[in-house]
Coordinates of C-alpha atoms in Angstrom, one line a residue:
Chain A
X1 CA -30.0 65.1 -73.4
X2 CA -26.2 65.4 -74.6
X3 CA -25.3 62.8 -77.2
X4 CA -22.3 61.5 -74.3
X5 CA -25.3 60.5 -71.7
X6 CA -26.3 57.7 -74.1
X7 CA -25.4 54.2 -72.6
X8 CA -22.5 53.0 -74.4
X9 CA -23.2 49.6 -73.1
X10 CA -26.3 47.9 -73.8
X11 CA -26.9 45.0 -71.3
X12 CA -29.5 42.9 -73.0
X13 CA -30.2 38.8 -72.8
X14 CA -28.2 38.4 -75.7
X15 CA -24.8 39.9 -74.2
X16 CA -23.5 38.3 -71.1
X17 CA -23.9 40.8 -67.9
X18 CA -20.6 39.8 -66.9
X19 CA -19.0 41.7 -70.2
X20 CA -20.8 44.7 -69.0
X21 CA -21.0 44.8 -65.4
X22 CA -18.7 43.6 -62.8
X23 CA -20.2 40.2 -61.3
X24 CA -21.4 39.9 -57.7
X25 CA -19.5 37.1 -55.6
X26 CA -21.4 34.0 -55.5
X27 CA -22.7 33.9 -51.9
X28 CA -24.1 37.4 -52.3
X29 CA -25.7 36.9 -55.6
X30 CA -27.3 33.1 -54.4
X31 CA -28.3 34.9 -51.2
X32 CA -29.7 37.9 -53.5
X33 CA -32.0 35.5 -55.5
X34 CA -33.0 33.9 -52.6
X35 CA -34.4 37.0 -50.8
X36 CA -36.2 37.6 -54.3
X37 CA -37.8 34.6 -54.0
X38 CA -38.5 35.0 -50.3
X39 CA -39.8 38.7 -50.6
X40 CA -42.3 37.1 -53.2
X41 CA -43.5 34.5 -50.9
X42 CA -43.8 36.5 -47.7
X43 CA -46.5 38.8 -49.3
X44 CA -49.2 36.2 -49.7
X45 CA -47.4 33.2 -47.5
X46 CA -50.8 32.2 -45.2
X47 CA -52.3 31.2 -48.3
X48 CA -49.0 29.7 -49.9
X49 CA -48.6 27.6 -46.5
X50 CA -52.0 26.0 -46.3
X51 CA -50.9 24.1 -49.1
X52 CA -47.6 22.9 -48.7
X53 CA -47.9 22.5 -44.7
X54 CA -51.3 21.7 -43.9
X55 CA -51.6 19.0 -47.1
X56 CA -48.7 16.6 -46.3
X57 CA -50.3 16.8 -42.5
X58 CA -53.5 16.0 -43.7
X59 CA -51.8 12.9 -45.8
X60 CA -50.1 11.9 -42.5
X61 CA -53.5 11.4 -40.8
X62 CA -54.9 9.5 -44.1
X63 CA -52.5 7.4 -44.4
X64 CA -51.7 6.7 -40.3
X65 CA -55.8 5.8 -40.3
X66 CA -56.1 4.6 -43.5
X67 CA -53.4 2.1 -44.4
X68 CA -52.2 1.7 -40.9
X69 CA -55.5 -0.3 -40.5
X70 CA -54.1 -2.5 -43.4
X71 CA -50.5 -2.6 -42.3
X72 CA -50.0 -2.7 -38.4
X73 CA -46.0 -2.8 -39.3
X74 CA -43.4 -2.5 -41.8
X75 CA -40.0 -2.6 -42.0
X76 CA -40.1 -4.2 -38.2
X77 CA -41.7 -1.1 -36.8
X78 CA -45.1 0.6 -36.1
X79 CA -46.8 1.7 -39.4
X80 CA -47.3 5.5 -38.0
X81 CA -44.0 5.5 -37.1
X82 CA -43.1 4.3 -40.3
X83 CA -45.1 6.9 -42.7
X84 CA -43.6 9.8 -40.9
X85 CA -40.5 10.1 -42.7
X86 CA -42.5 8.7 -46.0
X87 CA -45.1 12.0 -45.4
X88 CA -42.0 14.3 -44.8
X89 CA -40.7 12.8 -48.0
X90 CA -44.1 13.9 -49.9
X91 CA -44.2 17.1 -48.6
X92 CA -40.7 17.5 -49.9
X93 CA -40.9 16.0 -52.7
X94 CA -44.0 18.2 -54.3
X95 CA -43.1 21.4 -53.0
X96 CA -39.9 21.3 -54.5
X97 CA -40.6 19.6 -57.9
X98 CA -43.5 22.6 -58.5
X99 CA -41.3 25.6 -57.5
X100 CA -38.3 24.5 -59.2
X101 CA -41.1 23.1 -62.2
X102 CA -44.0 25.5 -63.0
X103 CA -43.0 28.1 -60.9
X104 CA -39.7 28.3 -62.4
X105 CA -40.9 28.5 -65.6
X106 CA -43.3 31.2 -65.1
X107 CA -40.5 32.8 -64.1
X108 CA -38.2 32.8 -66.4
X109 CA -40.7 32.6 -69.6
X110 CA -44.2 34.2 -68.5
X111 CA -42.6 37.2 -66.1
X112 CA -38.8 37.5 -67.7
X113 CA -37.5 37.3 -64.2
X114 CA -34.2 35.5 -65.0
X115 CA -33.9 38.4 -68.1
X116 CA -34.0 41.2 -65.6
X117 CA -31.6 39.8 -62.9
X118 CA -29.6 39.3 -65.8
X119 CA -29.3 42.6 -66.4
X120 CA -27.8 43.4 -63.2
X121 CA -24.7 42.4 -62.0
X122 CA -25.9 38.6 -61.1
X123 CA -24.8 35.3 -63.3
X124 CA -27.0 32.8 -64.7
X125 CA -25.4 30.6 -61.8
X126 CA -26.2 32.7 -59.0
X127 CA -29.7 32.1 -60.1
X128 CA -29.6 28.6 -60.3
X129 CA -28.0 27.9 -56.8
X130 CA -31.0 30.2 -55.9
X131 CA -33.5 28.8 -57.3
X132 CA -32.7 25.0 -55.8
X133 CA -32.1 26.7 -52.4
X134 CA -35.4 28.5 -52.4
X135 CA -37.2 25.0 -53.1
X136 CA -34.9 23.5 -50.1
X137 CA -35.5 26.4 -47.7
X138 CA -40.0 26.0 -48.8
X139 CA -39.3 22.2 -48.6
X140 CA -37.9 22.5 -44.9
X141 CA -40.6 24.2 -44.0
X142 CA -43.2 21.7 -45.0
X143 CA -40.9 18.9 -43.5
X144 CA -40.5 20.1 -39.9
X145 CA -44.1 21.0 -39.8
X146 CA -44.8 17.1 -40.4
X147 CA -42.1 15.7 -38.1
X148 CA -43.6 17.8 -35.4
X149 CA -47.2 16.8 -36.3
X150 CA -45.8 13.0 -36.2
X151 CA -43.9 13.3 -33.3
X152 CA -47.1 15.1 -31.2
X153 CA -48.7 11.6 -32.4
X154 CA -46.0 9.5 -31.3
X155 CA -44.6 8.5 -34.9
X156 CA -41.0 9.9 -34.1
X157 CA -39.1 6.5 -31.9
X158 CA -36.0 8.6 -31.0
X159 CA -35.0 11.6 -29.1
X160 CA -33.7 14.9 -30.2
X161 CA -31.6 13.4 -33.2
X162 CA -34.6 13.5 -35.3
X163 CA -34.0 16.7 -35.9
X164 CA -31.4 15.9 -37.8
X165 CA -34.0 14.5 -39.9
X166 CA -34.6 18.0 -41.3
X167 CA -31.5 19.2 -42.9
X168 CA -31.4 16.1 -44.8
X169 CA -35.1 17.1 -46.2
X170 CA -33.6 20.2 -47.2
X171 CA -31.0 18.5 -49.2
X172 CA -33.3 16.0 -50.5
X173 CA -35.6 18.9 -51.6
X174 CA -32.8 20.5 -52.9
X175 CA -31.8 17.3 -55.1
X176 CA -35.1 17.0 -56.2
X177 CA -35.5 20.8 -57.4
X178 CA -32.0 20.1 -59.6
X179 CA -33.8 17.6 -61.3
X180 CA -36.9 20.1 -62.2
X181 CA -34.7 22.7 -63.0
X182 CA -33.3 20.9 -65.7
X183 CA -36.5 19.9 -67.2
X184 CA -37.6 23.7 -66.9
X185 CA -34.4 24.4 -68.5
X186 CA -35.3 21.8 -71.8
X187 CA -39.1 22.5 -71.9
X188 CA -40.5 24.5 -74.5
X189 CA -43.9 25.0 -72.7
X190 CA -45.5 25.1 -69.4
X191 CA -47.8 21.9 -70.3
X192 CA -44.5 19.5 -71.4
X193 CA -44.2 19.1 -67.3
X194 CA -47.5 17.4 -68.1
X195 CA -44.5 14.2 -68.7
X196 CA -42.5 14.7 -65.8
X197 CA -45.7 12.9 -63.3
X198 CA -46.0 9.9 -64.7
X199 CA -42.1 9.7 -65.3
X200 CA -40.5 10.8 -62.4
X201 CA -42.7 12.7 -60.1
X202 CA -45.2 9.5 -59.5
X203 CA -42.2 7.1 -59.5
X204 CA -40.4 9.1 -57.2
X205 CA -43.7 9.4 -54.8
X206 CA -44.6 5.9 -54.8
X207 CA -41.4 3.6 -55.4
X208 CA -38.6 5.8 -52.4
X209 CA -40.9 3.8 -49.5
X210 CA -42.8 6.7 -48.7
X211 CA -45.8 4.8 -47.7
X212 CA -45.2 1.2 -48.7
X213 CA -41.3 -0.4 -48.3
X214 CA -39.6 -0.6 -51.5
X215 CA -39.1 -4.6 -51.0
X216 CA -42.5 -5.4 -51.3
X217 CA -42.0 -4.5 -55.2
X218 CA -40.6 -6.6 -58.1
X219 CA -37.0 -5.9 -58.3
X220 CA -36.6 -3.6 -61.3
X221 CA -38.5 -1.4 -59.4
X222 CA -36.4 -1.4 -56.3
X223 CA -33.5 -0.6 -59.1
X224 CA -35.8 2.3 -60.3
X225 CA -36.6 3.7 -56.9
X226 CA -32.8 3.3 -55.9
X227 CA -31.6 5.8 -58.3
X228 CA -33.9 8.5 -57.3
X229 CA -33.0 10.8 -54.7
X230 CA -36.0 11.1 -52.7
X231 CA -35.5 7.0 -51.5
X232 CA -31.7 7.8 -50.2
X233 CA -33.5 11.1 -48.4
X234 CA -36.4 9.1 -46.6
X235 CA -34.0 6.0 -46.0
X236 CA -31.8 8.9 -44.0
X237 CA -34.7 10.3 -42.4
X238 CA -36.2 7.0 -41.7
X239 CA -32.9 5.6 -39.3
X240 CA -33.0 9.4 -37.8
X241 CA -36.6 9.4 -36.6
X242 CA -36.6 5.3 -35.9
X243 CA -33.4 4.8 -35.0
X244 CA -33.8 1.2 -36.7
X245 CA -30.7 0.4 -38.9
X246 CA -28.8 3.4 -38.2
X247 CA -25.0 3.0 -39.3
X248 CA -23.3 6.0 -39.9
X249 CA -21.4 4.6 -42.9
X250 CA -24.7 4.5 -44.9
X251 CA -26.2 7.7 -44.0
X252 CA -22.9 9.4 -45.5
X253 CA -23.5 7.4 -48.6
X254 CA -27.1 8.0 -48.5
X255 CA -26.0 11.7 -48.2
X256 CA -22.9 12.0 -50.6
X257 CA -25.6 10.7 -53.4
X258 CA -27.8 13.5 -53.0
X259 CA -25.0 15.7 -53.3
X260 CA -24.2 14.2 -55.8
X261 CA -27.2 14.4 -57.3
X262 CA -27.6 18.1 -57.0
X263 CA -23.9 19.2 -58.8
X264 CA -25.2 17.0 -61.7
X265 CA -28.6 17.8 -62.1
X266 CA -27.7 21.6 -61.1
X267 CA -24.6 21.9 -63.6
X268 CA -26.9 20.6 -66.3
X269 CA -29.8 22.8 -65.3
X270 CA -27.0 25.7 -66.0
X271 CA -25.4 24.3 -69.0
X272 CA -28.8 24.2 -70.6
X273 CA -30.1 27.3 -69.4
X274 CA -27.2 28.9 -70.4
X275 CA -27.8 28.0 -74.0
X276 CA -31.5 29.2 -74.2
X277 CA -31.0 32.9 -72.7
X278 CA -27.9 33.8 -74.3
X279 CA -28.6 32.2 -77.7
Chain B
X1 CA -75.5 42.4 -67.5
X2 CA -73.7 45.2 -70.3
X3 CA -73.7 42.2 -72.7
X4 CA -76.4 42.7 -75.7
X5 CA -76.2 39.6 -78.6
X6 CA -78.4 40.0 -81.5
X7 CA -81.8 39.8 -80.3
X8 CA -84.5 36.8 -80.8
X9 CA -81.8 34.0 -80.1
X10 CA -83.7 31.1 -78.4
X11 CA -81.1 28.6 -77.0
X12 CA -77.8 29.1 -75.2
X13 CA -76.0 26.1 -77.0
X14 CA -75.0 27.6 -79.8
X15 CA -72.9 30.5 -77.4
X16 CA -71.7 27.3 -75.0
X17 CA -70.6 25.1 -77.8
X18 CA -68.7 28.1 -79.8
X19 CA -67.1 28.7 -75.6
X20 CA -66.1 24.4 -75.7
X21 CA -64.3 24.8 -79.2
X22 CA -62.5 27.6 -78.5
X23 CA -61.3 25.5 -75.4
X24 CA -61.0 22.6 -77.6
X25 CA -58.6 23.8 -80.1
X26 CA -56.4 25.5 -77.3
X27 CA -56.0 22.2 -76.0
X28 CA -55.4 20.2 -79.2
X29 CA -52.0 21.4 -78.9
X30 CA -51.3 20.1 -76.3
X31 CA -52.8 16.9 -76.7
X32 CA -49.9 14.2 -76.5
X33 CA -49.1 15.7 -72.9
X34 CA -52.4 15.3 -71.8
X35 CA -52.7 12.4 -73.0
X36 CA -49.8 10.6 -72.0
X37 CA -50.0 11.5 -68.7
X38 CA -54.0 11.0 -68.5
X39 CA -53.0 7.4 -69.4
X40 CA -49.1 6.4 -67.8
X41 CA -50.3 8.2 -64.6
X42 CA -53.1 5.4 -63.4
X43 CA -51.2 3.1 -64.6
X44 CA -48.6 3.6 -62.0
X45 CA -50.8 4.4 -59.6
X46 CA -52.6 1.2 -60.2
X47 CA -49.6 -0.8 -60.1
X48 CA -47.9 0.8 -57.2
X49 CA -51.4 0.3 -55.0
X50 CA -52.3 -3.2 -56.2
X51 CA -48.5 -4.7 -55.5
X52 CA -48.0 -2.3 -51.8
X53 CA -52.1 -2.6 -50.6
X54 CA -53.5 -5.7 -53.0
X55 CA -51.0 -7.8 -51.4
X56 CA -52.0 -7.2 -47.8
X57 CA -55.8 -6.1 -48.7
X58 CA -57.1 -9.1 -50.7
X59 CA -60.6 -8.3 -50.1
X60 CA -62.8 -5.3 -49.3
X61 CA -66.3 -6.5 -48.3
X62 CA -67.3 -9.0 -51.1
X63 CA -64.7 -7.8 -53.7
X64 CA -61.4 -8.0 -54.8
X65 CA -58.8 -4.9 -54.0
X66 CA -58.2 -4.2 -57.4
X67 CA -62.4 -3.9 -57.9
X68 CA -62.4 -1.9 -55.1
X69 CA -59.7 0.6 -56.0
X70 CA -60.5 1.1 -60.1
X71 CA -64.0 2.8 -59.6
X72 CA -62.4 5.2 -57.1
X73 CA -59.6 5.7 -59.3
X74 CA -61.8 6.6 -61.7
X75 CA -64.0 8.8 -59.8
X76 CA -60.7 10.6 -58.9
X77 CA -59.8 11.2 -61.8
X78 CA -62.8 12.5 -63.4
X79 CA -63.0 14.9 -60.1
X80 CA -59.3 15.9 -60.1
X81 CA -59.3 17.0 -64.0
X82 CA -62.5 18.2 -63.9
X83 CA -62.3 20.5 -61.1
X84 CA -59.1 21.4 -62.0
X85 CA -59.3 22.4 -65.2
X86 CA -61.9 24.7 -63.9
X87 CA -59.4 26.3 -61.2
X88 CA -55.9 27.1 -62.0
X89 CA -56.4 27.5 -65.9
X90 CA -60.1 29.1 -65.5
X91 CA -58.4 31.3 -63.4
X92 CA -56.1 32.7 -65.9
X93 CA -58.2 32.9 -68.7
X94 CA -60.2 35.0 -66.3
X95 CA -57.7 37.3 -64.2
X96 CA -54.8 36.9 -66.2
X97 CA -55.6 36.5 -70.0
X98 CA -58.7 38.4 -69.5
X99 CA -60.2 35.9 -72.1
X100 CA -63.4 36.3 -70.8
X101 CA -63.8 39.9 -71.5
X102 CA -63.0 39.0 -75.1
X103 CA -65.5 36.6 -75.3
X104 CA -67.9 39.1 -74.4
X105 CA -67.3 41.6 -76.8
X106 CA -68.3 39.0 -79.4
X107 CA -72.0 38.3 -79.7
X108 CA -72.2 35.8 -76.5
X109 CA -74.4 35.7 -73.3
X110 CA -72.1 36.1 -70.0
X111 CA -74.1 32.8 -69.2
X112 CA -72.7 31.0 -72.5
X113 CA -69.3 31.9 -71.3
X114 CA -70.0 30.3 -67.8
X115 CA -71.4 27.3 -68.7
X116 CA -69.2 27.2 -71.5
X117 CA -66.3 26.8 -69.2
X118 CA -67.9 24.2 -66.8
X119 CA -69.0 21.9 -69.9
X120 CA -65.4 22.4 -71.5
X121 CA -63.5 21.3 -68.0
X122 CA -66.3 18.7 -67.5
X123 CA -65.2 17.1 -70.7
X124 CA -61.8 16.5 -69.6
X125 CA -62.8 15.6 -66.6
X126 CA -64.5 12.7 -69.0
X127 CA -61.5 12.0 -70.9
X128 CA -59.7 11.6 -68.1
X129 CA -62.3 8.8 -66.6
X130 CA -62.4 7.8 -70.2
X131 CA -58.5 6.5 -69.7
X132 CA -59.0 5.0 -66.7
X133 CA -62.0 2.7 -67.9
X134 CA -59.8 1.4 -70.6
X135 CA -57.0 0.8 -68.4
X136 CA -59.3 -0.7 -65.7
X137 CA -60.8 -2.8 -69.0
X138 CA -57.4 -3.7 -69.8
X139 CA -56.0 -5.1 -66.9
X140 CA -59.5 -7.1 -65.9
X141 CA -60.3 -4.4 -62.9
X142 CA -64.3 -4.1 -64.3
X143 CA -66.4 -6.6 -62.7
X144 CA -69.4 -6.2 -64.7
X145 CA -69.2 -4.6 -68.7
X146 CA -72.2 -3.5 -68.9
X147 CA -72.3 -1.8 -64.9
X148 CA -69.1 0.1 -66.1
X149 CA -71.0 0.7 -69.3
X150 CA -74.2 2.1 -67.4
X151 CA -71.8 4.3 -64.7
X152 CA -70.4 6.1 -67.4
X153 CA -72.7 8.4 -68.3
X154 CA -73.0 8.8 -64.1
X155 CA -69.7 9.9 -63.7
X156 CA -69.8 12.5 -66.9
X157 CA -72.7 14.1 -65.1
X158 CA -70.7 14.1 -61.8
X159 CA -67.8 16.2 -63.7
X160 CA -69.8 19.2 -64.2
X161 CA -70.6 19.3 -61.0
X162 CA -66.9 18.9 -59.8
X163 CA -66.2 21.6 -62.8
X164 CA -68.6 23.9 -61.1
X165 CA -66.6 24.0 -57.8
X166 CA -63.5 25.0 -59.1
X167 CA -65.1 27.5 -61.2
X168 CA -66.5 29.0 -57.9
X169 CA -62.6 28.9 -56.4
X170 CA -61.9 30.8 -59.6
X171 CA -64.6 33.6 -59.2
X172 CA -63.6 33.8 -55.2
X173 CA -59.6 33.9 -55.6
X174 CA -57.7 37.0 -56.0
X175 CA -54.4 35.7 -56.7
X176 CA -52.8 31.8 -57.6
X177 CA -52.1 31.2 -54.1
X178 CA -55.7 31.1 -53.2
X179 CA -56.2 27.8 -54.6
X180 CA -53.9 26.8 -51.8
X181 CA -57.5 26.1 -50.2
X182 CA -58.8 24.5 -53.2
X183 CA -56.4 21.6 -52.7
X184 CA -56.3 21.4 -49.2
X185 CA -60.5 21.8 -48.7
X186 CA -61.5 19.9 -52.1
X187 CA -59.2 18.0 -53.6
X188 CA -57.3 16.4 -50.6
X189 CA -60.2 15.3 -49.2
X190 CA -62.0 13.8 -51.8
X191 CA -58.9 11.8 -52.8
X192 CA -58.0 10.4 -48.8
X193 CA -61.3 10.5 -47.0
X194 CA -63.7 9.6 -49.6
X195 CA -63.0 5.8 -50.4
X196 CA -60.4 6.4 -53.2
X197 CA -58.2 3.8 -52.2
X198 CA -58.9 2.7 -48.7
X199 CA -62.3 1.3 -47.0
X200 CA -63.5 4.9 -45.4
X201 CA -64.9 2.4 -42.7
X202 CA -61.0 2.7 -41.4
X203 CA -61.7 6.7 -40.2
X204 CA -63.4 7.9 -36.9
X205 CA -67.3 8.1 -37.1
X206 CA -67.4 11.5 -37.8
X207 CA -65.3 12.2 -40.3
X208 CA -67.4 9.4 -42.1
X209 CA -70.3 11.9 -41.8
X210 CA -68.6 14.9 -42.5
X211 CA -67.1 13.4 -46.4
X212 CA -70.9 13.2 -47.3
X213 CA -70.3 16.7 -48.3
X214 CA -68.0 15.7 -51.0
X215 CA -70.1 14.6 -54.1
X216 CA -66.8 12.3 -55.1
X217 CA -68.2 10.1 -52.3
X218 CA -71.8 9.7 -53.6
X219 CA -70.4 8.7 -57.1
X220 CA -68.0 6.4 -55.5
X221 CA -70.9 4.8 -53.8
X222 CA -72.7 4.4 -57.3
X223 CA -70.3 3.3 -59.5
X224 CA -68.2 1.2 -57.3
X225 CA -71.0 -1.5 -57.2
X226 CA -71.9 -1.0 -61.0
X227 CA -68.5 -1.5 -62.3
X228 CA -68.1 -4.8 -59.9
X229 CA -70.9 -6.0 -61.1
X230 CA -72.9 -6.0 -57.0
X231 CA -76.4 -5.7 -56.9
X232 CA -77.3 -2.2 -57.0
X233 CA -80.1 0.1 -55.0
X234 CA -81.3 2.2 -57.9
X235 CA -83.6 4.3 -55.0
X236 CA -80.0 5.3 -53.2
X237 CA -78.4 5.6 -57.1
X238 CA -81.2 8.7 -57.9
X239 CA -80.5 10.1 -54.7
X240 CA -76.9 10.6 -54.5
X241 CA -77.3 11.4 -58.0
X242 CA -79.5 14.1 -57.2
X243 CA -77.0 15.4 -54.0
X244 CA -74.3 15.4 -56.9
X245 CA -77.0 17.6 -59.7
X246 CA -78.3 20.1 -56.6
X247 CA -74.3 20.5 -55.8
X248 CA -73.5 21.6 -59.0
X249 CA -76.5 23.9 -59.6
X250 CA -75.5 25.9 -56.3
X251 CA -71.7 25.7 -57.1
X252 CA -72.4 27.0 -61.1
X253 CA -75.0 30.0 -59.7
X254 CA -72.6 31.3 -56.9
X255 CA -69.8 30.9 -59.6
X256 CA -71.8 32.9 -62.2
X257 CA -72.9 35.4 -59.6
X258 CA -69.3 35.8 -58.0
X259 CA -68.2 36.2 -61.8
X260 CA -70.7 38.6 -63.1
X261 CA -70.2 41.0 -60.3
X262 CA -66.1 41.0 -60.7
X263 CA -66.6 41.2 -64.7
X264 CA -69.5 43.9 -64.9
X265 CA -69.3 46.4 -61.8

C-alpha cells in the first residue's frame, strides 16, 4: 500500500466527526438512529412485545378486579374507566425509563454504539433526539395496545377522540426517556440506576394518579407528583378517554410542560454526554 | 460432565461457598445501590398503598390493611430479588461473561457452580426480605414479634426456590429478550394475582386456582398469619412448605440439566 493511501484523518471519539466528515441534517440523522434502533428490535420483537404489551394488559385486569373491588369510583367516574389512562401511563412509563435507562447504557458503554455512529457522519445530537424518539415510538406501542384492551372492556367513556389519547403517550414517553437519558448520561455504572426507582421511577408510578387520584395524598406529595411529567401525561389522557373535565386551555398546558420537559431534560442529556465521549 | 476436581472430596460446600463469595465480593461494590433501593423502595411503596388503599380498605378479614399488605410485601420482595438475581444477571455471567466456564476450569463440580448461583441469588433474595422486616418493624406493620421472628427462616427457604426458577429461564433463554416471559409468566403474576396487595378473594374462581402454582402464594399464606400474630395451622404450614421445597428441587434439576447440556455438548 502507497504511503498517500494512509487516512490523513483519523476519526476517533476524541475528535469531533463533524471536523472530519461533513454532518448529516438533523431529520435524516434522528431518522437514521431511529431505524438502528428499530432494525435491532424487529429481529427478536415477539419476545420484546410480551413484555411491554402483554404486562401493562395484564396490570389493567389486576387492578380493574383487584382495586376496583375496593374503589367502585374515583374522581366522579367508574374505577375501570378510571385505571385506563393510569395503565397506559405504566406502560409508558417503564418502557421508556428502561430503553432510554439500561438499555441506553449498554449501548453507549457495554457495545460502543454511540462511538461507532460517531464515527460516521452523525452528531452526538442526532443520537439523542433518537434515542428519546425510539423510547416514544416502543412507548406508543404499549399504550394503544392498552387503550384498546380497555376500551374492548368498556373503560374508554368517549368516542373516537380517545385516540388522541395516544400521541400524548408518546410525548409523555418521550419526556420521560429525557429524564433517563440524562441519568445514563451522569452514571458511571449500570447498577447506579439501582437510585433512580425509589427516586423517581416509583414516585413517578405511584404519585401521577395512575391507580389512586393524586388528592387522596398529603399535599407535598401532590407538589411532588405535579412536577413529574408522567401526571400532566395521564391528567391529558384521562379528559381524552373520560371526557370528564376536558378544557382545552389545560390540555395545552398539560402539553406545553412535557415539551417543556423534553428540551430541558434532552439538552442536558446532550450537554453531559457531550462531555464524557469527547473528553 | 468434562469436569474432574481432585479426587476423594466428600462435601459440595466447600465448591458452593467459594461460588457465594465470588458473588459476594462482585456485589460489595455495589452495595450502597443495593441497598438504598432495597430499603427507600418499600418504603414508598408502603406509603403510597397504605394512604391510596389503607384509607378505603381498613380491614381485610380480621386484620388491619397495613398487616395485611407487609407480609406480602415481603414475600414479594424476597421472590422478585431472588428470582431475579438468578435471571438477568445469571444470564450474563453465563452467556455473556462466560463466567461459568471459568469457574470450571478451576477445581469445582458443575453442581457447585449451580447451586452456588441459586444459594448466592437466594441470599439477596433474603436481604431484600431482611429490609422489609425492619421497615415493617419500624412503622408497627408486624402483628406478632416472635410470628415474624419464626417466618423468617420460612421465607429464606422460599428464596431458593424462587432462585431456582429464574435460574431455569436463564438455562432456557437464548438472548435478553427471552426474559420478556420471565416477567410476564412469573413475576407479574406472583406480584398481582397472588395476594400481594389485594384480598385474591376479589378475582374469578379460577384464576384463584390456577395462582396455586405460584409458590409466592403458599408463603403468603404462611407468613401472613405469623407475622399478624393469627392462629396458625402448622399441618397446612408443612404442606405448603413442602409445595414450595418440591418446586425448587424440580426447578434447580431442570436448571442444572438445561445448563449442563448447553455448557458440556
Amino acid at each position: 500500500m502507497s504511503a498517500e493511501l494512509k487516512p490523513t484523518v483519523t476519526v476517533s471519539p476524541s475528535a469531533r466527526p463533524q471536523a472530519a466528515l461533513p454532518t448529516l441534517g438533523m431529520v435524516r440523522g434522528i431518522y437514521a438512529f431511529w431505524r438502528r434502533n428499530a432494525l435491532v428490535w424487529r429481529s427478536n420483537w415477539i419476545a420484546a412485545c410480551f413484555a411491554f404489551v402483554l404486562d401493562p394488559a395484564v396490570f389493567l385486569f389486576a387492578f380493574g378486579y383487584g382495586l376496583g373491588a375496593a374503589f367502585t369510583t374515583m374522581s366522579g367516574m367508574p374505577y375501570f374507566a378510571f385505571v385506563v389512562p393510569g395503565m397506559m401511563g405504566l406502560g409508558l412509563l417503564y418502557t421508556s425509563f428502561i430503553e432510554c435507562s439500561y438499555a441506553a447504557f449498554f449501548r453507549m458503554e457495554a457495545q460502543r454504539t454511540y462511538h461507532a455512529i460517531l464515527a460516521t457522519p452523525m452528531a452526538l445530537g442526532h443520537i439523542v433526539a433518537g434515542e428519546i424518539l425510539w423510547a416514544g415510538t416502543k412507548a406508543t406501542l404499549s399504550s394503544s395496545f392498552i387503550l384498546l384492551v380497555g376500551a374492548c372492556f368498556g373503560g374508554v367513556l368517549t368516542g373516537w377522540h380517545s385516540l388522541l389519547a395516544i400521541p400524548v403517550a408518546t410525548l409523555t414517553a418521550m419526556a420521560v426517556g429525557a429524564m433517563a437519558l440524562l441519568l445514563t448520561s451522569v452514571s458511571r455504572r449500570i447498577d447506579d440506576f439501582n437510585y433512580a426507582w425509589p427516586l423517581l421511577v416509583t414516585p413517578m408510578l405511584m404519585f401521577s394518579g395512575t391507580f389512586i387520584e393524586l388528592a387522596r395524598f398529603p399535599v407535598w406529595v401532590q407538589m411532588v407528583g405535579k412536577c413529574l411529567p408522567l401526571y400532566h401525561g395521564v391528567e391529558v389522557m384521562r379528559m381524552l378517554t373520560s371526557g370528564h373535565n376536558l378544557v382545552l386551555e389545560t390540555v395545552w398546558a398539560h402539553i406545553a410542560y412535557l415539551v417543556a420537559i423534553i428540551i430541558v431534560f434532552g439538552a442536558l442529556a446532550l450537554a453531559r454526554l457531550n462531555g464524557r465521549i469527547f473528553k | 460432565m468434562s469436569t474432574t476436581p481432585e479426587r476423594g472430596r466428600q462435601t459440595m460446600l466447600g465448591g458452593i461457598a467459594a461460588i457465594w463469595m465470588r458473588h459476594y465480593r462482585v456485589w460489595l461494590r455495589i452495595f450502597w445501590p443495593s441497598v438504598v433501593s432495597g430499603i427507600l423502595n418499600p418504603i414508598l411503596f408502603l406509603f403510597a398503598f397504605g394512604f391510596g388503599l389503607g384509607a378505603v380498605v381498613k380491614q381485610v378479614g380480621d386484620i388491619s390493611y397495613l398487616h395485611f399488605v407487609v407480609p406480602g410485601m415481603i414475600a414479594n420482595a424476597a421472590l422478585f430479588q431472588s428470582s431475579f438475581e438468578a435471571s438477568i444477571p445469571s444470564y450474563t455471567r453465563f452467556r455473556i461473561q462466560r463466567t461459568y466456564e471459568a469457574m470450571l476450569a478451576a477445581p469445582l463440580f458443575f453442581r457447585e457452580v449451580v447451586y452456588g448461583e441459586i444459594l448466592w441469588a437466594a441470599s439477596k433474595g433474603v436481604l431484600s426480605a431482611l429490609c422489609l422486616y425492619l421497615v415493617a418493624w419500624a412503622v408497627d406493620g408486624l402483628g406478632s414479634l416472635s410470628g415474624a421472628l419464626i417466618s423468617f427462616p420460612l421465607v429464606a427457604l422460599s428464596c431458593a426456590s424462587f432462585a431456582s426458577l429464574g435460574l431455569v429461564c436463564t438455562a432456557y433463554a437464548r438472548t435478553y429478550e427471552y426474559f420478556s416471559f420471565f416477567f410476564v409468566f412469573w413475576i407479574t403474576p406472583s406480584l398481582l394475582f397472588c395476594g400481594v396487595f389485594v384480598d385474591p378473594a376479589a378475582y374469578p374462581q379460577w384464576l384463584q386456582w390456577a395462582t396455586w402454582f405460584f409458590p409466592v402464594k403458599h408463603l403468603i399464606e404462611v407468613i401472613r398469619p405469623l407475622c399478624a400474630g393469627l392462629s396458625v395451622d402448622w399441618t397446612m404450614v408443612a404442606l405448603h412448605m413442602a409445595y414450595i421445597m418440591a418446586f425448587m428441587f424440580i426447578c434447580a434439576a431442570m436448571a442444572a440439566r438445561r445448563m449442563a447440556k448447553k455448557l458440556f455438548d
